Amino acid sequence: MESIHLVTELLHFVIPYLKNQVQLIKGAPEQVRSLHSELQFIEKSLKQYESYDRIFMEDNTVQEWLIQIRSLVPETKGIFNTYKTAKHVQNQRTWPNRWLNAVPHVLELRDIGKRVKKMKKKIEEINSCKNQYFLESQVAKPKRNSEWLERQRREVEEENVEGFEVAIQQVTSMLLTKALTREVVSIVGTTGSGKTTLAKKIHRTMSKQFEHPAWAFVPSIYSMRGLLLDILKDLMPIGEETLKLDDVRLAQKLRNFLQGKKYLVVIDGVEETQLWETLRKEKVFPNENHGSRLLLTTRSTRVASLASSSRDHVHKLDLLDETSRWTLLKKLVFKDGRCYPELEHLGKQIATKCDGLPLAIVSLASLLDRDKRYGQWVDIISNVSWYLNQQDSPPCFGILDLTYHTTIPEHLRKCLLYLGAYPSGSEILARQVINLWVAEELVKDEGGSKAEEIAWRYLEDLFSLSLIEVVRKRSDGGIRKFRIHEIWRMFCVLKSERTGFLQVHTKFVSHSSNNTPWRLSIHHELRCILSNNQDYLPDICTLLCFHDRDSHDSKGSKLDFDRSPFLTVLDVGSTRVSKVDENIKRSCLLKYLKLNHPSLNRLPRTLFSLPNLQTLDIKNTCVMFPYLPSGIWGMQNLRHLLLPPYTMLPKRSDQSRKCLWHLQTLSTITPDGNTAALIFHSRFPSLIKLSLNSQEMENTKRCLERLYKLGCLQKLKIINRAVFPVPRTFPTSLVKVSLVKTDLAADDVMRMLEYLDHLQVLKLLKRSIRGPELEMKPNSFPQLRFLFMEEILVKTWRMGDGAMGSLEELTITRCHELESLPKQLRHLHNIRHVKVNSPSHCLRRELEQLNVQQCEVQIHF
């Protein structure tokens, strides 16, 4: 009886336990989906509270609550990624291996179920405290805080900023033209560049030249009624009757007052095109022949181009030069403008680090003014970024935070924060950022538009808002390289770390945070991170490495993917990598991989079986693949494939009919008969950019004969000797064609390209064409906007009437056999720039006598 009783008791304990384990295992998928929904709710909640960040920092209890809720995001994503990885690994196994690994897999699902239950409990506990900590009284603070920051911004910008003498003259001359019609002049610049200061100075000096001057400021949260009342108050006394009028009648009253008068109205801070559209639609400012003027300040180039009738009426406010930076800093720190001799060289270094922005200089000036000891200034030089980002510093950070939440659209905010990952002063490659944004799902496919197309628009929007500056443009006028303004970069670093979005590690500082980093940017040797047993490595989803030029990483780093199984993005840039481990096959979540050091000469074949990989960039490595592994046909999410030279696509398998549906970029491959067959059988239906490294002319010709099958192709580049097929086989979708060292007959090139309706950019580079004559038939190249010719072997260039009617820019470099330019070039209406470098003697004599009115001609002998 005792033994029966013992068994009964044991079963009474074991059966519920086993039921619980079975429920954990069976319910794991559903629990993970439920947790994913919770994660989306948490992220939405954080967006709601993010705008109150500055106020919350004043309250330790609320700050702790925010830290806790933010810490749930990476932990929850970790559980979700663990489940996806376990599922992928099990699905990849053969049926016998699935049975052999059934027990470990089941135990892993059980552990995931336990983690989900614990996480849900944490969420419940934090949510139960939400109402207790987030009080209504705190919700009312943002408005008061916003008003205070607006006032601080204006005070900063109205300081005695130096270096505006030339700008004042230029804007004044725009306003004082002889035109009697009402003109709109715009001042464009980034936050803290001194737009308000410049406008104030011009308003004061020019007020006497207009019968009715007025000034109005547009706050971040504005109303049309408030703006109209502000302008009216500056023009006339306002009574009770006027205050009762609605927007439409206020606009009518202002319009009636200004009619028949010569007025100057300055509107400071017009950041939305909608505001200007409303003012124009309501015809608030009469356009009569009295010489009236409007002066706008804005961060948005779109507002400026919309408001001002021509580019001649837009003034882009440059950053302060070295002399003006130092002069301003001296004036603010030393009231008499005389710096102590022992501090002068330090002060100049500090002024330089402020990147020419008055806002940054004014912010640091009060800090320098407090303590004028040599040692203190040395410390500040080493930590300029840190000092500018302190909460108790002058209003620098708060002003940028206000701009971030009120002026920058929500869909652009995380894209901007991501730029904080790049080192100070970096020239950022636009294409790389676009692909990273897409891999991070900061931008997604939407409707009929690809994510990349949307991302390019986002980048243009950041430029339009004066948050980035273009360093170099593409041949078609788009952004190739850009820089983020230093003060905005520092803001992005701090904001990202506060919100758990991203962490930055430099050689000098590893920014600490209460959040586990799941995006990490390293600005020094990668092996310093990998060689240490960092607790956070298992949770890392994004790892970006920017190799320090001063470091000497001779050994290189081994990439072991077991330590960071949830990597989604890995960009080691030019960091020396000695080996990529075979276990990369476990990184099934990887979407972006960039390996770019020439010391890398081998890659595991398992790399080409990653199911989620979107971008693979190994173009600058020395990896030799006669043929890519056939596993690439299983990479159904691949969008951009950038390969080293002499790489060929895998042989076509009759059994495999798979297409790379999403592939947009294929660069650079060596074509063979197999390549031609793949193109003919539409294996790349979405291909936009194709680069061919020709080795055997006949193979390249066969490939070119089938290009018509690529209906989405926009950019084509051919390198090395080639032969064009006789029939016209290039797709009419082509927008850009580049030929490099192709040694093609000029007649063949013209015959193939001249009637491509959408061709906008043509680059003929390094002996790409030859022949005694280059002839463009009448009305050929109808949409061509940019033509580049370098070292072409052509003596005579002829153009028929109507050829290249849309041409905007012509560049000719080291074309020593070219004797003259076609006369028709002088009659092109759209041409703006002609650049000729190292011309022949005959062409030089012709250019010296050239007189072209409508375009800029640059000649370098």
Short mmCIF file of C-alpha atoms in Angstrom, two decimals, residues 174 177 182-186 188 301 303-315:
data_model
loop_
_atom_site.label_atom_id
_atom_site.label_comp_id
_atom_site.label_asym_id
_atom_site.label_seq_id
_atom_site.Cartn_x
_atom_site.Cartn_y
_atom_site.Cartn_z
CA MET A 174 18.66 90.51 -53.58
CA THR A 177 16.77 94.90 -57.13
CA ARG A 182 6.78 91.70 -55.17
CA GLU A 183 9.80 89.39 -54.72
CA VAL A 184 10.44 86.67 -52.12
CA VAL A 185 14.01 86.17 -50.81
CA SER A 186 14.87 83.11 -48.70
CA VAL A 188 18.42 78.77 -45.86
CA THR A 301 15.44 74.08 -49.33
CA VAL A 303 10.29 75.87 -48.87
CA ALA A 304 12.90 78.22 -50.35
CA SER A 305 12.55 76.91 -53.91
CA LEU A 306 8.75 77.03 -53.64
CA ALA A 307 8.60 80.58 -52.25
CA SER A 308 11.38 82.27 -54.23
CA SER A 309 10.88 82.69 -57.97
CA SER A 310 14.48 81.78 -58.86
CA ARG A 311 17.68 80.41 -57.36
CA ASP A 312 19.09 83.94 -57.51
CA HIS A 313 16.72 84.84 -54.65
CA VAL A 314 17.87 82.03 -52.33
CA HIS A 315 20.83 82.61 -50.00
#
